[in-house]
């Protein structure tokens, strides 16, 4: 037998499978109500519009869509994204945009071009597990900044960390995964000031920003940062990532990076080594579906449905969860996070939950350390009556385990 352990690269030691993807396999049983994945509601995929666009593509653009395209991506899609990102006043052009195969690839490519082994990274805690999956192999030194209901806590501790000149901060200012919390306006302004003062670059990952159900939209970090420098261009410290996964479909695998041109140039080189380009057909289809204002109406529809699901989940939690449990109250996105008393291990709890035919993601994967007594719930993928029933099941279990420990 060949011993592949001797042949694998050292960096594979730091790679691991996503626990969430493993749990997802388990929860695909039809009798389980799963709040585990981050899946959009499939019944809201705009299937008819996609079908019509597909027919149009086969009529008008079949050879083009089956052919190679540039690494940077389809010109009209880059122009469309650039125009959309420029609405807040920063003049973004197609030269600032690279189309990627989902924003997960944006994270991977940013790691390839910005991170050296052992680099110092600033993260909010908890943070996106997919970023940890992508960047762990660089063996970074993590500085973990605590969060509260207003997102990352911007205080002296953060300043002390930034003073050490970390290489990069990775942040999700809007409806972050896993908590669903949002960085407040005041903190954004203060954060951007500090990043500029200490010359620290930030990756602003924003897959959920358009899915706001209550409260007012807030300016992006790249907008505040440009404003602060008195620039009207994307030529500062922010590398921004977005995606069509949550506003259209994740299956097409189309996302983007918006960044200063010299960063885009390096990302293009890295992407040439990774996959040459994102699927031409996916890009043309994305463009044909989104254009002429269709996506805005579609996003409105998503907001209405997800708002209801969020509200149903929050109301059911009030009704069924024990008073010892605490949870975030997101203004948008797909997730919220629950904290239970410290003696409850959510990994163990999940085993019991699956017996009760309900599932969630235990919190530890989202933390560098700790988080055992937390778990993430998704509210976009189940119908309201299923949400009600699933939260009832989970609440019953939580009451049992809370009491079990007290006795
Ligand atoms: N960033 C964050 C914060 C996410 O939650 C996700 C998806 N779960 C991604 C990036 C990647 O999404 P995609 O590759 O589908 O665009």
Short mmCIF file of C-alpha atoms and ligand atoms in Angstrom, two decimals:
data_model
loop_
_atom_site.label_atom_id
_atom_site.label_comp_id
_atom_site.label_asym_id
_atom_site.label_seq_id
_atom_site.Cartn_x
_atom_site.Cartn_y
_atom_site.Cartn_z
CA UNK A 1 0.00 0.00 0.00
CA UNK A 2 1.21 3.49 -0.82
CA UNK A 3 1.58 5.72 2.24
CA UNK A 4 0.19 9.01 1.04
CA UNK A 5 0.76 10.61 4.41
CA UNK A 6 4.47 10.76 3.51
CA UNK A 7 3.69 12.41 0.22
CA UNK A 8 1.17 15.07 1.26
CA UNK A 9 2.32 18.67 1.57
CA UNK A 10 2.90 19.95 5.10
CA UNK A 11 0.15 22.53 4.69
CA UNK A 12 -2.48 19.80 4.40
CA UNK A 13 -1.99 19.25 8.13
CA UNK A 14 -3.89 22.51 8.64
CA UNK A 15 -6.69 21.68 6.23
CA UNK A 16 -9.92 20.18 7.44
CA UNK A 17 -13.34 19.39 6.08
CA UNK A 18 -16.09 21.85 6.85
CA UNK A 19 -18.09 20.41 9.74
CA UNK A 20 -21.13 22.25 8.37
CA UNK A 21 -20.98 20.38 5.08
CA UNK A 22 -20.75 17.11 7.02
CA UNK A 23 -23.77 18.04 9.15
CA UNK A 24 -25.65 19.02 6.01
CA UNK A 25 -25.34 15.44 4.76
CA UNK A 26 -26.89 14.18 8.00
CA UNK A 27 -29.74 16.63 7.94
CA UNK A 28 -30.87 15.80 4.43
CA UNK A 29 -33.15 13.15 5.92
CA UNK A 30 -36.67 14.33 5.09
CA UNK A 31 -37.98 13.87 8.64
CA UNK A 32 -35.43 16.33 10.06
CA UNK A 33 -36.20 20.04 10.17
CA UNK A 34 -32.83 21.54 9.40
CA UNK A 35 -31.76 25.00 10.48
CA UNK A 36 -28.19 23.93 9.80
CA UNK A 37 -27.33 24.97 6.23
CA UNK A 38 -27.07 28.47 4.85
CA UNK A 39 -29.30 27.60 1.95
CA UNK A 40 -31.56 30.12 0.23
CA UNK A 41 -35.21 29.12 -0.24
CA UNK A 42 -35.24 27.02 -3.44
CA UNK A 43 -38.90 27.84 -4.16
CA UNK A 44 -37.81 31.47 -4.65
CA UNK A 45 -35.26 30.76 -7.36
CA UNK A 46 -36.53 32.74 -10.38
CA UNK A 47 -36.83 29.62 -12.49
CA UNK A 48 -39.01 31.10 -15.24
CA UNK A 49 -36.77 34.09 -15.74
CA UNK A 50 -33.74 31.78 -15.82
CA UNK A 51 -35.45 29.53 -18.34
CA UNK A 52 -36.35 32.46 -20.59
CA UNK A 53 -32.80 33.84 -20.34
CA UNK A 54 -31.38 30.41 -21.15
CA UNK A 55 -33.50 30.16 -24.30
CA UNK A 56 -32.44 33.64 -25.32
CA UNK A 57 -28.79 32.70 -24.76
CA UNK A 58 -29.09 29.57 -26.91
CA UNK A 59 -30.67 31.69 -29.64
CA UNK A 60 -28.27 34.62 -29.57
CA UNK A 61 -25.08 33.78 -27.70
CA UNK A 62 -24.60 30.01 -27.74
CA UNK A 63 -21.05 29.86 -29.14
CA UNK A 64 -19.91 32.70 -26.93
CA UNK A 65 -21.31 31.09 -23.79
CA UNK A 66 -19.63 27.76 -24.56
CA UNK A 67 -16.26 29.41 -25.27
CA UNK A 68 -13.39 30.50 -23.00
CA UNK A 69 -13.61 34.07 -21.77
CA UNK A 70 -11.15 36.42 -20.07
CA UNK A 71 -9.96 35.78 -16.51
CA UNK A 72 -11.33 39.16 -15.41
CA UNK A 73 -14.82 38.09 -16.44
CA UNK A 74 -17.63 39.08 -18.78
CA UNK A 75 -17.34 42.80 -19.58
CA UNK A 76 -21.04 43.63 -19.34
CA UNK A 77 -21.36 41.83 -16.01
CA UNK A 78 -18.35 43.70 -14.61
CA UNK A 79 -19.83 46.98 -15.84
CA UNK A 80 -23.19 46.11 -14.28
CA UNK A 81 -21.57 45.28 -10.90
CA UNK A 82 -19.34 48.37 -11.06
CA UNK A 83 -22.36 50.62 -11.65
CA UNK A 84 -24.22 49.01 -8.77
CA UNK A 85 -21.30 49.40 -6.38
CA UNK A 86 -20.87 53.04 -7.46
CA UNK A 87 -24.34 54.06 -6.27
CA UNK A 88 -23.00 55.25 -2.92
CA UNK A 89 -20.69 57.78 -4.60
CA UNK A 90 -17.43 55.86 -5.16
CA UNK A 91 -16.63 55.75 -8.85
CA UNK A 92 -15.93 52.07 -9.44
CA UNK A 93 -15.04 50.89 -12.94
CA UNK A 94 -14.78 47.50 -14.59
CA UNK A 95 -11.01 47.61 -13.96
CA UNK A 96 -11.80 47.34 -10.24
CA UNK A 97 -13.86 44.18 -10.73
CA UNK A 98 -12.84 40.53 -11.01
CA UNK A 99 -15.56 37.91 -11.45
CA UNK A 100 -14.92 34.87 -9.26
CA UNK A 101 -16.48 31.43 -8.83
CA UNK A 102 -18.50 32.40 -5.76
CA UNK A 103 -17.20 34.76 -3.10
CA UNK A 104 -15.57 31.75 -1.46
CA UNK A 105 -13.06 31.96 -4.29
CA UNK A 106 -12.63 35.66 -3.55
CA UNK A 107 -11.53 34.69 -0.05
CA UNK A 108 -9.18 32.01 -1.35
CA UNK A 109 -7.58 34.33 -3.92
CA UNK A 110 -7.22 37.19 -1.45
CA UNK A 111 -5.39 34.75 0.84
CA UNK A 112 -3.08 33.73 -2.01
CA UNK A 113 -2.09 37.27 -2.90
CA UNK A 114 -2.05 38.97 0.51
CA UNK A 115 -1.00 36.36 3.06
CA UNK A 116 2.47 35.08 3.81
CA UNK A 117 2.89 32.18 6.20
CA UNK A 118 2.48 33.25 9.82
CA UNK A 119 0.95 36.64 8.99
CA UNK A 120 -1.05 38.46 11.64
CA UNK A 121 -4.81 38.56 10.92
CA UNK A 122 -7.59 40.47 12.64
CA UNK A 123 -10.97 38.72 12.90
CA UNK A 124 -14.30 39.37 14.52
CA UNK A 125 -15.41 36.59 16.83
CA UNK A 126 -17.30 34.50 15.89
CA UNK A 127 -16.35 34.60 12.21
CA UNK A 128 -17.03 32.88 8.87
CA UNK A 129 -15.83 29.30 8.96
CA UNK A 130 -15.17 29.24 5.18
CA UNK A 131 -12.55 31.96 5.61
CA UNK A 132 -10.83 29.86 8.29
CA UNK A 133 -10.95 26.86 5.94
CA UNK A 134 -9.31 28.89 3.18
CA UNK A 135 -6.67 30.68 5.25
CA UNK A 136 -5.70 28.23 7.98
CA UNK A 137 -3.02 26.66 5.81
CA UNK A 138 -1.06 29.94 6.00
CA UNK A 139 -0.82 29.28 9.75
CA UNK A 140 -1.77 32.88 10.53
CA UNK A 141 -1.58 34.45 13.94
CA UNK A 142 -5.14 35.43 14.76
CA UNK A 143 -6.12 38.47 16.79
CA UNK A 144 -9.72 37.87 17.70
CA UNK A 145 -11.87 40.93 18.41
CA UNK A 146 -15.03 40.42 20.46
CA UNK A 147 -18.46 41.47 19.18
CA UNK A 148 -21.80 42.50 20.66
CA UNK A 149 -25.23 43.31 19.22
CA UNK A 150 -23.63 46.17 17.22
CA UNK A 151 -20.94 43.98 15.69
CA UNK A 152 -17.19 44.25 16.17
CA UNK A 153 -16.30 46.14 19.34
CA UNK A 154 -14.21 49.10 18.22
CA UNK A 155 -12.28 50.16 21.31
CA UNK A 156 -8.79 50.40 22.81
CA UNK A 157 -8.24 46.67 22.44
CA UNK A 158 -8.79 46.84 18.68
CA UNK A 159 -6.50 49.85 18.54
CA UNK A 160 -3.79 47.97 20.45
CA UNK A 161 -4.05 45.16 17.91
CA UNK A 162 -3.96 47.50 14.90
CA UNK A 163 -0.93 49.26 16.35
CA UNK A 164 0.93 45.96 15.90
CA UNK A 165 0.45 46.38 12.14
CA UNK A 166 -1.46 43.21 11.29
CA UNK A 167 -1.44 42.21 7.63
CA UNK A 168 -5.18 42.14 7.09
CA UNK A 169 -8.55 42.34 8.80
CA UNK A 170 -11.42 40.13 7.60
CA UNK A 171 -14.87 41.50 8.42
CA UNK A 172 -18.53 41.03 7.52
CA UNK A 173 -20.15 44.37 8.44
CA UNK A 174 -23.68 43.33 7.36
CA UNK A 175 -25.67 40.47 8.94
CA UNK A 176 -22.54 38.50 9.57
CA UNK A 177 -22.32 34.75 9.40
CA UNK A 178 -22.97 33.23 11.96
CA UNK A 179 -24.62 35.83 14.25
CA UNK A 180 -26.60 37.93 11.78
CA UNK A 181 -25.40 41.07 13.57
CA UNK A 182 -24.49 44.33 11.84
CA UNK A 183 -21.68 46.77 12.52
CA UNK A 184 -23.20 50.08 13.62
CA UNK A 185 -22.64 53.30 11.69
CA UNK A 186 -20.60 54.91 14.47
CA UNK A 187 -18.33 51.90 14.72
CA UNK A 188 -17.85 51.79 10.93
CA UNK A 189 -16.68 55.38 10.95
CA UNK A 190 -14.36 54.78 13.90
CA UNK A 191 -13.03 51.51 12.44
CA UNK A 192 -12.21 53.10 9.09
CA UNK A 193 -10.37 55.91 10.88
CA UNK A 194 -8.28 53.39 12.83
CA UNK A 195 -7.52 51.27 9.74
CA UNK A 196 -6.27 54.38 7.97
CA UNK A 197 -4.26 55.54 10.97
CA UNK A 198 -2.43 52.22 11.24
CA UNK A 199 -2.46 51.49 7.49
CA UNK A 200 -4.17 48.11 7.82
CA UNK A 201 -5.98 46.56 4.82
CA UNK A 202 -9.41 45.01 5.25
CA UNK A 203 -11.37 42.41 3.34
CA UNK A 204 -15.02 43.48 3.49
CA UNK A 205 -17.07 40.35 2.79
CA UNK A 206 -20.68 41.25 2.04
CA UNK A 207 -22.78 38.36 0.76
CA UNK A 208 -25.90 39.34 2.72
CA UNK A 209 -25.95 43.16 2.52
CA UNK A 210 -28.91 43.35 0.12
CA UNK A 211 -31.05 41.13 2.34
CA UNK A 212 -32.15 43.75 4.87
CA UNK A 213 -35.55 43.27 6.53
CA UNK A 214 -35.60 46.12 9.04
CA UNK A 215 -33.57 49.21 9.96
CA UNK A 216 -31.71 51.53 7.61
CA UNK A 217 -29.06 50.54 5.07
CA UNK A 218 -25.57 51.56 6.17
CA UNK A 219 -22.65 52.70 4.00
CA UNK A 220 -20.06 50.08 3.11
CA UNK A 221 -16.56 50.28 4.55
CA UNK A 222 -15.15 50.99 1.07
CA UNK A 223 -17.49 53.98 0.80
CA UNK A 224 -16.61 55.42 4.20
CA UNK A 225 -12.94 54.78 3.62
CA UNK A 226 -12.91 56.62 0.27
CA UNK A 227 -14.92 59.46 1.80
CA UNK A 228 -12.44 59.80 4.60
CA UNK A 229 -9.51 60.06 2.19
CA UNK A 230 -11.44 62.53 0.06
CA UNK A 231 -11.20 60.09 -2.85
CA UNK A 232 -13.95 59.22 -5.30
CA UNK A 233 -12.13 56.07 -6.42
CA UNK A 234 -11.66 52.57 -5.12
CA UNK A 235 -7.98 53.08 -4.42
CA UNK A 236 -7.71 52.65 -0.66
CA UNK A 237 -7.36 49.90 1.92
CA UNK A 238 -10.53 47.91 1.22
CA UNK A 239 -10.89 44.71 -0.81
CA UNK A 240 -14.61 44.04 -1.17
CA UNK A 241 -16.32 40.76 -2.03
CA UNK A 242 -19.90 40.16 -3.15
CA UNK A 243 -21.90 37.29 -4.62
CA UNK A 244 -25.03 36.33 -6.52
CA UNK A 245 -25.42 33.26 -4.29
CA UNK A 246 -27.93 34.77 -1.86
CA UNK A 247 -29.75 37.16 -4.20
CA UNK A 248 -30.07 34.85 -7.23
CA UNK A 249 -28.80 31.26 -6.88
CA UNK A 250 -25.68 29.72 -5.33
CA UNK A 251 -25.57 27.01 -8.01
CA UNK A 252 -24.33 29.32 -10.76
CA UNK A 253 -21.22 30.06 -8.64
CA UNK A 254 -20.78 33.70 -9.60
CA UNK A 255 -19.33 36.31 -7.27
CA UNK A 256 -16.98 39.25 -7.53
CA UNK A 257 -14.12 41.13 -5.96
CA UNK A 258 -13.96 44.92 -6.10
CA UNK A 259 -10.52 46.27 -5.29
CA UNK A 260 -7.84 48.77 -6.30
CA UNK A 261 -6.51 47.95 -9.78
CA UNK A 262 -3.10 46.75 -8.60
CA UNK A 263 -4.78 44.24 -6.26
CA UNK A 264 -7.11 43.08 -9.07
CA UNK A 265 -4.06 42.51 -11.28
CA UNK A 266 -2.55 40.13 -8.69
CA UNK A 267 -5.89 38.41 -8.08
CA UNK A 268 -6.20 37.85 -11.84
CA UNK A 269 -2.78 36.18 -11.85
CA UNK A 270 -3.79 33.98 -8.91
CA UNK A 271 -7.07 33.08 -10.60
CA UNK A 272 -5.21 32.08 -13.75
CA UNK A 273 -3.41 29.51 -11.62
CA UNK A 274 -6.62 28.39 -9.94
CA UNK A 275 -9.22 27.98 -12.71
CA UNK A 276 -8.41 30.39 -15.60
CA UNK A 277 -11.88 31.95 -15.40
CA UNK A 278 -15.36 31.60 -13.97
CA UNK A 279 -17.80 29.65 -16.17
CA UNK A 280 -18.71 31.77 -19.23
CA UNK A 281 -22.20 30.30 -19.36
CA UNK A 282 -22.84 31.08 -15.69
CA UNK A 283 -21.69 34.66 -16.15
CA UNK A 284 -23.78 35.30 -19.26
CA UNK A 285 -26.81 33.72 -17.61
CA UNK A 286 -26.31 35.79 -14.46
CA UNK A 287 -26.08 38.95 -16.52
CA UNK A 288 -29.09 38.15 -18.70
CA UNK A 289 -31.21 37.34 -15.64
CA UNK A 290 -30.18 40.36 -13.57
CA UNK A 291 -30.25 43.11 -16.21
CA UNK A 292 -33.05 45.63 -16.78
CA UNK A 293 -33.90 45.90 -13.10
CA UNK A 294 -35.14 42.33 -12.69
CA UNK A 295 -32.87 41.60 -9.74
CA UNK A 296 -34.20 44.54 -7.71
CA UNK A 297 -37.78 43.25 -7.88
CA UNK A 298 -36.52 39.80 -7.07
CA UNK A 299 -34.58 41.01 -4.03
CA UNK A 300 -37.74 42.76 -2.80
CA UNK A 301 -39.54 39.43 -2.96
CA UNK A 302 -36.72 37.65 -1.09
CA UNK A 303 -36.80 40.32 1.59
CA UNK A 304 -40.53 39.92 2.15
CA UNK A 305 -40.33 36.14 2.49
CA UNK A 306 -37.17 36.05 4.63
CA UNK A 307 -38.46 38.86 6.86
CA UNK A 308 -41.50 36.75 7.67
CA UNK A 309 -39.36 33.68 8.35
CA UNK A 310 -37.05 35.63 10.63
CA UNK A 311 -40.02 37.01 12.53
CA UNK A 312 -41.64 33.58 12.85
CA UNK A 313 -38.39 32.14 14.21
CA UNK A 314 -37.85 34.96 16.71
CA UNK A 315 -41.45 34.79 17.94
CA UNK A 316 -41.28 30.99 18.30
CA UNK A 317 -38.02 31.28 20.25
CA UNK A 318 -39.68 33.71 22.67
CA UNK A 319 -42.44 31.17 23.12
CA UNK A 320 -40.53 27.89 23.35
CA UNK A 321 -36.94 28.56 24.47
CA UNK A 322 -36.00 28.47 28.16
CA UNK A 323 -35.28 31.83 29.71
CA UNK A 324 -31.60 30.91 30.16
CA UNK A 325 -31.10 31.04 26.38
CA UNK A 326 -29.97 34.25 24.64
CA UNK A 327 -29.97 35.01 20.92
CA UNK A 328 -29.10 37.65 18.36
CA UNK A 329 -31.87 39.59 16.58
CA UNK A 330 -30.67 40.16 13.02
CA UNK A 331 -31.91 42.98 10.80
CA UNK A 332 -31.13 40.89 7.72
CA UNK A 333 -29.23 37.94 6.29
CA UNK A 334 -29.93 34.27 6.84
CA UNK A 335 -28.78 33.46 10.37
CA UNK A 336 -29.05 34.08 14.05
CA UNK A 337 -27.01 32.67 16.90
CA UNK A 338 -28.09 31.22 20.21
CA UNK A 339 -26.08 31.16 23.43
CA UNK A 340 -27.09 28.62 26.08
CA UNK A 341 -25.74 28.16 29.63
CA UNK A 342 -22.04 27.26 29.70
CA UNK A 343 -22.54 23.71 30.92
CA UNK A 344 -24.37 22.80 27.69
CA UNK A 345 -22.10 21.63 24.87
CA UNK A 346 -23.85 22.33 21.57
CA UNK A 347 -21.96 19.49 19.84
CA UNK A 348 -23.53 17.03 22.30
CA UNK A 349 -26.83 18.88 22.06
CA UNK A 350 -26.88 18.33 18.30
CA UNK A 351 -26.91 14.55 18.80
CA UNK A 352 -30.01 14.89 20.98
CA UNK A 353 -31.51 17.40 18.55
CA UNK A 354 -31.19 14.96 15.67
CA UNK A 355 -33.07 12.41 17.82
CA UNK A 356 -35.74 15.13 18.18
CA UNK A 357 -35.59 15.57 14.37
CA UNK A 358 -34.23 19.09 14.30
CA UNK A 359 -30.73 20.31 13.41
CA UNK A 360 -28.44 23.34 13.76
CA UNK A 361 -24.73 24.08 13.48
CA UNK A 362 -22.74 23.93 16.74
CA UNK A 363 -20.82 27.15 17.32
CA UNK A 364 -17.24 26.01 17.89
CA UNK A 365 -16.26 26.04 14.20
CA UNK A 366 -16.93 29.77 14.06
CA UNK A 367 -14.55 30.47 16.93
CA UNK A 368 -10.77 30.27 17.19
CA UNK A 369 -11.35 29.20 20.80
CA UNK A 370 -14.55 28.67 22.79
CA UNK A 371 -18.13 28.89 21.57
CA UNK A 372 -19.09 25.42 22.89
CA UNK A 373 -22.33 26.75 24.32
CA UNK A 374 -23.45 28.47 21.11
CA UNK A 375 -25.15 27.35 17.91
CA UNK A 376 -26.27 28.89 14.63
CA UNK A 377 -29.79 28.76 13.24
CA UNK A 378 -30.73 29.44 9.61
CA UNK A 379 -34.23 30.76 8.90
CA UNK A 380 -34.28 31.13 5.10
CA UNK A 381 -34.64 27.51 4.04
CA UNK A 382 -37.71 26.27 5.95
CA UNK A 383 -41.38 27.27 5.52
CA UNK A 384 -42.91 29.23 8.45
CA UNK A 385 -44.90 26.26 9.83
CA UNK A 386 -41.75 24.13 9.77
CA UNK A 387 -39.81 26.89 11.53
CA UNK A 388 -42.47 27.00 14.23
CA UNK A 389 -42.41 23.22 14.63
CA UNK A 390 -38.59 22.98 14.56
CA UNK A 391 -38.18 25.71 17.18
CA UNK A 392 -40.82 23.97 19.30
CA UNK A 393 -38.82 20.72 19.14
CA UNK A 394 -35.57 22.51 19.91
CA UNK A 395 -37.11 24.51 22.75
CA UNK A 396 -38.49 21.34 24.33
CA UNK A 397 -35.04 19.75 24.17
CA UNK A 398 -33.33 22.88 25.53
CA UNK A 399 -35.72 22.99 28.48
CA UNK A 400 -34.97 19.33 29.18
CA UNK A 401 -31.20 19.77 29.16
CA UNK A 402 -31.28 23.01 31.12
CA UNK A 403 -33.37 21.36 33.85
CA UNK A 404 -31.31 18.14 33.71
CA UNK A 405 -28.22 20.10 34.69
CA UNK A 406 -29.87 22.05 37.49
CA UNK A 407 -31.27 18.96 39.24
N1 LIG B 1 -18.67 34.70 2.74
C1 LIG B 1 -19.59 34.46 3.68
C2 LIG B 1 -19.62 35.30 4.91
C3 LIG B 1 -20.53 33.44 3.51
O1 LIG B 1 -21.44 33.21 4.46
C4 LIG B 1 -20.50 32.67 2.31
C5 LIG B 1 -21.48 31.55 2.04
N2 LIG B 1 -21.96 30.84 3.07
C6 LIG B 1 -19.50 32.95 1.38
C7 LIG B 1 -18.62 33.98 1.61
C8 LIG B 1 -19.36 32.16 0.11
O2 LIG B 1 -20.46 32.21 -0.72
P1 LIG B 1 -20.42 31.94 -2.27
O3 LIG B 1 -19.10 31.30 -2.58
O4 LIG B 1 -21.57 31.06 -2.54
O5 LIG B 1 -20.53 33.28 -2.91
#
